[in-house]
Amino acid sequence: MYNKIPGTKDILPDEVSWWQNIEQLSRSVFSIFNFKEIRPPIIEDISLFNRTLGEFTEIVQKQMFVIHNQEDTYALRPEGTASVVRAYLENNLDKKNGFMKLFYIGPMFRLERPQKGRLRQFHHVGCEAIGSFSSEIDVEMIALAEALLKSYGISGYKIILNSLGCLKDKARLVDILSKELKDKITELCEECNNRYGKNVLRILDCKNESCRKVVKKLELGEKHLCEHCLRHFKEVRSGLDTLKIPYEVSAHLVRGLDYYTRTVFEITHPSLGAQDALGAGGRYDNLVSELGGPDMGAMGFAFGMERLFIADEGKAKAQDEKLVYFVYLGPEAKKTAFKLMSESRAQGIKADANFENRSLKSAMRRANDINAALVIIIGEDELKKGTVTLKNMGDGKQEEIALDSCIQEIKSRL
Ligand code: AMP
């Protein structure tokens, strides 16, 4: 027997209906916000991620699923933004459409140490608005994130917001942080000691208790922001206030990836434990030009579907359609059953039959086990009279109905 590899999950039929429902709800909210779906490949040239996420980020350094080909090196995508921007530029969508609002739903891969809410194959519901520097886009994206959560029926989340500023501001933030942490290095964990020289912002994200203690005392505020970025951040907050979207500003929220600039946000939920982010995102105003495109602002975010499942406790399942189950007793009855079943299906009724030629008793048990709403029992004697038996599994009532009106009778009872 084989086992799945650590950090992956089998989504079994019972759970799939939750996934389908979340996907459908997402598609309908995206459509209401006028976003269009995009489906880039799951494998990309590894250099796309190295370049965009940042050489010293954890994803690039440790978490990439790498595929070595004879000449090339590919990677399973660890996130969606880089692929979407690549596809946007490669297919000239910047020239054909200019500003575009795109969404995607699909698996992502990171070679992490598996734990609650942290898998090696997980799924994102994500979106990108490419082609605008305007602060209204930031508001639109956060409003969209909230609308998605509301459509899933998830409450009790917190929206945390910060601005990293433009590239210059970000460099200033790195400077400020490096200075503030300089004489506290010995109090930081081993990993943060490494981060200090390479990706100092990431220290703010560290879950290690001793690092958190140090980080908590830092006074960061907005002193790294230039005049333009200060204004942009103010506009974003005022837009959210207008829409009455509650949020909390935290100068400690940085997001680890290199491409983020200006607005970053994270949505947390208390049900998630240590990995408490349901979703996250932010602006990436330099990424499009860095990948060879024009100077265009952009913003995106993604929810982790497995974490949505934890927060929702798998409750948002789609309503299953009601099932009619045909039970036949004898060769003539079998022919009639298959004709009726085929007619039912042609009319969009979910139908199944007791293919195993069971006894009436075991066929009825099976009908019960698979949650049939109605059972049509076809016996040879009744058939001669032109009737069949209809059993309503809800109240257990049984009645004889005319064979000719069977489909209408089924329809009127479902
Ligand atoms: P990120 O791309 O790291 O900003 O992640 C966005 C969202 O994806 C997070 O807030 C999580 O909900 C989810 N996520 C990220 N990494 C994982 C993982 N390894 N396993 C499950 N969900 C994840």
Coordinates of C-alpha atoms and ligand atoms in Angstrom, one line a residue:
M1 CA 0.0 0.0 0.0
Y2 CA 1.2 3.5 -0.8
N3 CA 0.7 6.6 1.4
K4 CA 0.3 10.2 0.3
I5 CA 3.4 12.3 0.7
P6 CA 3.6 14.4 3.9
G7 CA 1.9 17.8 3.7
T8 CA -0.6 16.7 1.0
K9 CA -4.3 15.8 1.4
D10 CA -6.8 13.6 -0.3
I11 CA -10.0 15.6 -0.7
L12 CA -12.6 12.9 -0.4
P13 CA -16.1 13.0 -2.0
D14 CA -17.8 14.1 1.2
E15 CA -15.5 17.2 1.5
V16 CA -15.4 18.0 -2.2
S17 CA -18.9 19.6 -2.0
W18 CA -17.4 22.2 0.4
W19 CA -14.6 22.9 -2.1
Q20 CA -17.0 23.2 -5.1
N21 CA -19.2 25.5 -3.1
I22 CA -16.3 27.8 -2.1
E23 CA -15.1 27.8 -5.7
Q24 CA -18.6 28.7 -7.0
L25 CA -19.1 31.4 -4.4
S26 CA -15.7 32.9 -5.2
R27 CA -16.4 32.8 -8.9
S28 CA -19.7 34.6 -8.4
V29 CA -18.2 37.3 -6.1
F30 CA -15.3 37.8 -8.6
S31 CA -17.8 38.2 -11.4
I32 CA -19.8 40.8 -9.4
F33 CA -16.5 42.7 -9.0
N34 CA -15.9 42.3 -12.7
F35 CA -12.8 40.1 -12.4
K36 CA -12.0 37.6 -15.1
E37 CA -10.5 34.1 -14.5
I38 CA -7.0 33.3 -15.7
R39 CA -5.4 29.8 -15.6
P40 CA -1.6 29.9 -15.9
P41 CA 0.4 26.6 -15.8
I42 CA 1.4 25.0 -12.5
I43 CA 5.0 24.8 -13.6
E44 CA 7.2 27.7 -14.5
D45 CA 10.8 28.4 -15.1
I46 CA 12.4 28.6 -11.7
S47 CA 14.0 31.9 -12.4
L48 CA 10.6 33.6 -12.5
F49 CA 10.2 32.9 -8.8
N50 CA 13.8 33.5 -7.9
R51 CA 13.6 36.9 -9.5
T52 CA 10.3 38.1 -8.2
L53 CA 9.9 36.6 -4.7
G54 CA 13.5 37.5 -3.8
E55 CA 16.7 35.5 -3.5
F56 CA 16.8 35.6 0.2
T57 CA 13.1 34.7 0.9
E58 CA 12.3 31.5 2.6
I59 CA 10.2 30.3 -0.3
V60 CA 13.2 30.6 -2.7
Q61 CA 15.8 29.4 -0.3
K62 CA 14.1 26.4 1.1
Q63 CA 10.6 25.8 -0.1
M64 CA 10.6 25.4 -3.9
F65 CA 9.7 22.1 -5.5
V66 CA 12.3 22.0 -8.2
I67 CA 12.2 19.9 -11.4
H68 CA 15.5 19.5 -13.2
N69 CA 15.2 19.0 -16.9
Q70 CA 18.2 18.3 -19.2
E71 CA 18.7 22.0 -19.9
D72 CA 16.2 23.9 -17.8
T73 CA 15.1 24.0 -14.2
Y74 CA 11.4 24.3 -13.5
A75 CA 9.5 24.8 -10.3
L76 CA 6.0 24.0 -9.1
R77 CA 4.5 27.4 -8.5
P78 CA 4.7 28.4 -4.8
E79 CA 2.2 31.3 -5.4
G80 CA 0.2 32.8 -8.2
T81 CA 1.2 36.5 -8.6
A82 CA 4.5 35.9 -10.5
S83 CA 2.8 33.5 -13.0
V84 CA -0.2 35.9 -13.6
V85 CA 2.0 38.8 -14.2
R86 CA 4.2 36.7 -16.5
A87 CA 1.1 35.6 -18.5
Y88 CA -0.3 39.1 -18.6
L89 CA 2.9 40.4 -20.2
E90 CA 3.7 37.4 -22.4
N91 CA 0.2 37.5 -23.9
N92 CA 0.4 41.2 -24.5
L93 CA -2.6 41.8 -22.2
D94 CA -1.0 45.1 -21.2
K95 CA -1.2 46.3 -24.7
K96 CA -4.6 44.8 -25.5
N97 CA -6.4 45.5 -22.3
G98 CA -4.3 47.8 -20.2
F99 CA -5.7 47.7 -16.7
M100 CA -7.1 44.2 -15.9
K101 CA -8.7 42.5 -12.9
L102 CA -7.9 38.8 -12.9
F103 CA -8.5 35.8 -10.5
Y104 CA -7.3 32.2 -10.2
I105 CA -8.2 29.2 -8.1
G106 CA -5.7 26.3 -7.9
P107 CA -3.0 24.4 -6.1
M108 CA 0.3 25.9 -4.9
F109 CA 3.4 24.0 -3.7
R110 CA 5.8 24.8 -0.9
L111 CA 8.3 22.4 0.7
E112 CA 7.4 23.3 4.2
R113 CA 7.4 21.5 7.5
P114 CA 3.8 20.3 7.6
Q115 CA 1.6 21.3 10.5
K116 CA -2.0 22.6 11.1
G117 CA -2.8 24.9 8.3
R118 CA 0.6 24.5 6.6
L119 CA 0.8 22.0 3.8
R120 CA 3.1 21.2 0.9
Q121 CA 0.3 21.3 -1.6
F122 CA -2.4 23.8 -0.7
H123 CA -4.9 25.9 -2.7
H124 CA -5.2 29.5 -3.3
V125 CA -8.3 31.6 -4.2
G126 CA -6.4 34.6 -5.4
C127 CA -6.6 37.7 -7.6
E128 CA -4.6 40.5 -9.1
A129 CA -5.5 44.0 -10.3
I130 CA -2.8 44.9 -12.8
G131 CA -2.2 48.4 -14.3
S132 CA -3.0 51.0 -11.7
F133 CA -1.2 52.9 -9.0
S134 CA -4.5 54.4 -7.7
S135 CA -5.3 54.0 -4.0
E136 CA -8.9 53.2 -4.9
I137 CA -7.6 49.8 -6.2
D138 CA -6.3 49.0 -2.7
V139 CA -9.7 49.8 -1.3
E140 CA -11.4 47.8 -4.0
M141 CA -9.2 44.7 -3.3
I142 CA -9.7 44.8 0.4
A143 CA -13.5 45.3 -0.1
L144 CA -13.3 42.2 -2.4
A145 CA -11.5 40.2 0.2
E146 CA -14.2 41.0 2.7
A147 CA -17.0 40.3 0.2
L148 CA -15.5 36.9 -0.4
L149 CA -15.3 36.0 3.3
K150 CA -18.9 37.2 3.8
S151 CA -20.1 35.0 0.8
Y152 CA -18.4 32.0 2.5
G153 CA -20.2 32.8 5.7
I154 CA -17.0 33.3 7.7
S155 CA -17.0 35.9 10.4
G156 CA -14.7 36.9 13.3
Y157 CA -11.7 37.7 11.1
K158 CA -9.4 40.7 11.5
I159 CA -8.0 42.8 8.7
I160 CA -4.5 44.0 9.5
L161 CA -3.0 46.8 7.3
N162 CA 0.3 48.5 6.8
S163 CA 2.3 50.4 4.2
L164 CA 5.8 49.4 3.3
G165 CA 6.2 52.5 1.1
C166 CA 8.0 52.6 -2.3
L167 CA 11.3 50.9 -2.9
K168 CA 13.2 53.8 -1.3
D169 CA 10.9 53.8 1.7
K170 CA 11.4 50.1 2.0
A171 CA 15.1 50.5 2.0
R172 CA 14.7 53.1 4.8
L173 CA 12.6 50.6 6.8
V174 CA 15.3 48.0 6.4
D175 CA 17.8 50.5 7.7
I176 CA 15.7 51.6 10.6
L177 CA 15.0 48.0 11.6
S178 CA 18.7 46.9 11.2
K179 CA 19.7 49.8 13.5
E180 CA 17.0 49.0 16.1
L181 CA 17.9 45.3 16.1
K182 CA 21.7 45.7 16.0
D183 CA 22.3 45.3 19.7
K184 CA 19.5 42.7 20.2
I185 CA 20.8 40.1 17.8
T186 CA 21.8 37.7 20.6
E187 CA 18.2 37.7 21.8
L188 CA 17.0 36.5 18.3
C189 CA 16.6 32.9 17.2
E190 CA 19.2 31.3 15.0
E191 CA 17.1 31.8 11.8
C192 CA 16.6 35.5 12.6
N193 CA 20.3 35.8 13.0
N194 CA 20.6 34.7 9.4
R195 CA 17.7 36.9 8.4
Y196 CA 19.4 39.9 9.9
G197 CA 21.9 40.4 7.1
K198 CA 19.7 39.2 4.2
N199 CA 16.0 39.7 4.8
V200 CA 15.7 41.7 8.0
L201 CA 12.0 42.5 7.5
R202 CA 11.2 38.8 7.9
I203 CA 12.3 39.0 11.5
L204 CA 9.0 40.9 12.2
D205 CA 7.1 37.7 11.1
C206 CA 9.0 35.2 13.2
K207 CA 6.8 33.2 15.5
N208 CA 9.6 32.3 17.9
E209 CA 8.7 33.6 21.4
S210 CA 12.1 35.3 22.1
C211 CA 12.0 37.1 18.7
R212 CA 8.4 38.2 19.3
K213 CA 9.4 39.8 22.6
V214 CA 12.1 41.8 20.9
V215 CA 9.9 42.8 18.0
K216 CA 7.0 43.9 20.2
K217 CA 9.1 46.6 21.7
L218 CA 10.2 48.1 18.4
E219 CA 8.6 51.4 17.6
L220 CA 8.2 51.5 13.8
G221 CA 5.3 53.7 12.9
E222 CA 5.3 55.6 9.6
K223 CA 8.7 57.3 9.8
H224 CA 10.0 55.3 6.8
L225 CA 7.3 56.6 4.4
C226 CA 7.9 59.4 1.9
E227 CA 5.3 62.1 1.3
H228 CA 3.6 60.3 -1.6
C229 CA 3.4 57.0 0.1
L230 CA 2.0 58.6 3.3
R231 CA -0.7 60.2 1.2
H232 CA -1.5 56.9 -0.6
F233 CA -1.8 55.1 2.7
K234 CA -4.0 57.8 4.1
E235 CA -6.3 57.6 1.1
V236 CA -6.5 53.8 1.4
R237 CA -7.6 54.1 5.1
S238 CA -10.1 56.8 4.3
G239 CA -11.6 54.7 1.5
L240 CA -12.0 51.8 3.9
D241 CA -13.6 54.1 6.4
T242 CA -16.1 55.3 3.8
L243 CA -17.0 51.7 3.1
K244 CA -17.1 51.0 6.8
I245 CA -14.6 48.1 6.5
P246 CA -13.0 47.6 9.9
Y247 CA -9.2 47.2 9.9
E248 CA -6.3 47.5 12.3
V249 CA -3.0 49.2 11.3
S250 CA 0.1 47.4 12.4
A251 CA 3.5 48.7 11.6
H252 CA 4.8 45.2 12.3
L253 CA 3.1 43.7 9.3
V254 CA 5.7 43.4 6.5
R255 CA 5.0 40.3 4.4
G256 CA 8.2 38.5 3.5
L257 CA 8.3 38.7 -0.3
D258 CA 10.6 41.1 -2.1
Y259 CA 8.0 42.4 -4.6
Y260 CA 5.6 44.0 -2.1
T261 CA 5.5 47.8 -1.9
R262 CA 3.1 50.3 -0.3
T263 CA -0.1 48.7 1.0
V264 CA 0.2 45.2 2.5
F265 CA -2.6 43.4 4.4
E266 CA -3.3 40.2 6.1
I267 CA -6.6 38.7 7.3
T268 CA -6.4 36.6 10.4
H269 CA -8.8 34.3 12.1
P270 CA -8.7 33.1 15.8
S271 CA -9.5 29.4 14.8
L272 CA -6.2 29.0 13.0
G273 CA -3.7 28.8 15.9
A274 CA -0.1 29.7 15.1
Q275 CA -0.7 29.9 11.3
D276 CA -3.4 32.5 11.8
A277 CA -3.5 34.1 8.3
L278 CA -6.6 33.2 6.3
G279 CA -5.3 35.3 3.4
A280 CA -2.9 38.0 2.6
G281 CA -1.7 40.3 -0.1
G282 CA -0.5 43.7 -1.1
R283 CA 0.7 46.1 -3.8
Y284 CA 3.6 45.3 -6.0
D285 CA 4.3 48.5 -8.0
N286 CA 7.6 47.4 -9.4
L287 CA 7.0 43.8 -10.4
V288 CA 5.4 44.4 -13.9
S289 CA 8.4 46.6 -15.0
E290 CA 10.9 44.2 -13.4
L291 CA 9.5 41.4 -15.6
G292 CA 10.0 43.5 -18.7
G293 CA 6.6 45.3 -18.8
P294 CA 5.7 49.0 -18.6
D295 CA 5.7 51.0 -15.4
M296 CA 2.4 49.8 -14.0
G297 CA 1.1 49.6 -10.4
A298 CA -0.6 46.4 -9.3
M299 CA -2.1 44.7 -6.3
G300 CA -3.2 41.2 -5.4
F301 CA -4.1 38.8 -2.6
A302 CA -4.8 35.2 -2.0
F303 CA -6.8 33.1 0.6
G304 CA -5.6 29.7 1.5
M305 CA -8.5 27.4 1.0
E306 CA -7.4 24.8 3.6
R307 CA -7.4 27.6 6.1
L308 CA -10.9 28.8 5.0
F309 CA -12.0 25.2 5.6
I310 CA -10.7 25.3 9.2
A311 CA -12.3 28.7 9.9
D312 CA -15.6 27.6 8.5
E313 CA -15.4 24.1 10.0
G314 CA -16.3 22.7 6.5
K315 CA -19.9 24.0 7.0
A316 CA -20.4 25.8 3.7
K317 CA -21.3 22.6 1.7
A318 CA -23.3 22.8 -1.5
Q319 CA -26.8 21.4 -1.2
D320 CA -26.7 18.0 -2.8
E321 CA -29.4 17.4 -5.5
K322 CA -32.0 14.9 -4.5
L323 CA -31.6 11.3 -5.7
V324 CA -34.1 8.9 -7.2
Y325 CA -33.2 5.3 -6.8
F326 CA -34.6 2.6 -9.1
V327 CA -35.0 -0.9 -7.7
Y328 CA -36.1 -3.7 -10.2
L329 CA -37.1 -7.2 -9.5
G330 CA -36.9 -9.4 -12.6
P331 CA -35.7 -9.1 -16.2
E332 CA -38.7 -7.2 -17.7
A333 CA -38.6 -4.8 -14.7
K334 CA -34.9 -4.2 -15.3
K335 CA -35.6 -3.0 -18.9
T336 CA -38.3 -0.6 -17.7
A337 CA -36.1 0.6 -14.8
F338 CA -33.2 1.5 -17.2
K339 CA -35.6 3.3 -19.6
L340 CA -37.1 5.3 -16.8
M341 CA -33.7 6.1 -15.3
S342 CA -32.4 7.3 -18.7
E343 CA -35.5 9.5 -19.2
S344 CA -35.1 10.9 -15.6
R345 CA -31.5 11.8 -16.3
A346 CA -32.3 13.4 -19.6
Q347 CA -34.6 15.7 -17.7
G348 CA -31.9 16.6 -15.3
I349 CA -33.0 14.4 -12.4
K350 CA -30.2 12.7 -10.4
A351 CA -30.9 9.0 -10.7
D352 CA -29.2 5.7 -9.9
A353 CA -30.2 2.0 -9.7
N354 CA -29.5 -1.2 -7.8
F355 CA -27.1 -2.6 -10.4
E356 CA -26.2 -5.6 -8.2
N357 CA -29.5 -7.4 -8.6
R358 CA -30.0 -7.3 -4.8
S359 CA -33.0 -8.6 -2.9
L360 CA -35.6 -5.9 -2.2
K361 CA -34.5 -5.7 1.4
S362 CA -30.8 -5.1 0.6
A363 CA -31.7 -2.7 -2.2
M364 CA -33.8 -0.6 0.2
R365 CA -31.0 -0.6 2.7
R366 CA -28.6 0.7 0.0
A367 CA -31.2 3.4 -1.0
N368 CA -31.2 4.5 2.6
D369 CA -27.3 4.5 2.9
I370 CA -26.9 6.6 -0.2
N371 CA -29.5 9.1 1.0
A372 CA -32.1 8.6 -1.8
A373 CA -35.0 10.9 -1.6
L374 CA -37.4 8.6 -3.6
V375 CA -37.3 5.0 -4.5
I376 CA -39.1 3.6 -7.5
I377 CA -39.7 -0.2 -7.1
I378 CA -40.6 -2.0 -10.2
G379 CA -41.9 -5.6 -9.9
E380 CA -43.0 -8.0 -12.7
D381 CA -46.6 -8.3 -11.4
E382 CA -47.1 -4.6 -11.0
L383 CA -45.6 -4.0 -14.4
K384 CA -48.3 -6.2 -16.0
K385 CA -50.9 -3.8 -14.4
G386 CA -49.0 -0.8 -15.7
T387 CA -48.0 0.5 -12.3
V388 CA -44.8 0.9 -10.2
T389 CA -44.3 1.7 -6.5
L390 CA -43.0 5.0 -5.3
K391 CA -41.6 5.2 -1.8
N392 CA -40.8 8.6 -0.2
M393 CA -37.8 7.9 2.0
G394 CA -38.4 11.1 4.0
D395 CA -41.8 9.9 5.6
G396 CA -41.6 6.3 4.5
K397 CA -44.9 6.5 2.7
Q398 CA -45.4 4.1 -0.2
E399 CA -47.9 4.4 -3.1
E400 CA -48.7 2.8 -6.4
I401 CA -48.5 5.1 -9.3
A402 CA -49.2 4.7 -13.1
L403 CA -46.1 3.7 -15.1
D404 CA -47.0 6.3 -17.7
S405 CA -46.9 9.2 -15.3
C406 CA -43.8 8.0 -13.3
I407 CA -41.5 10.8 -14.4
Q408 CA -44.1 13.6 -13.7
E409 CA -44.8 12.0 -10.3
I410 CA -41.0 12.0 -9.5
K411 CA -40.7 15.6 -10.6
S412 CA -43.6 16.8 -8.5
R413 CA -42.1 15.1 -5.4
L414 CA -38.5 16.3 -5.6
Ligands
AMP1 P1 1.2 33.9 1.0 O1 1.3 33.6 -0.5 O2 2.3 33.2 1.8 O3 0.9 35.3 1.3 O4 -0.1 33.1 1.5 C1 -1.4 33.5 1.3 C2 -2.3 32.6 2.0 O5 -2.1 31.3 1.6 C3 -2.0 32.5 3.5 O6 -2.6 33.5 4.2 C4 -2.5 31.1 3.9 O7 -3.9 31.2 4.1 C5 -2.2 30.3 2.6 N1 -1.0 29.5 2.7 C6 0.3 30.0 2.5 N2 1.2 29.0 2.7 C7 0.4 27.9 3.0 C8 0.7 26.5 3.3 N3 2.0 26.0 3.3 N4 -0.3 25.7 3.6 C9 -1.6 26.1 3.6 N5 -1.9 27.4 3.3 C10 -0.9 28.2 3.1

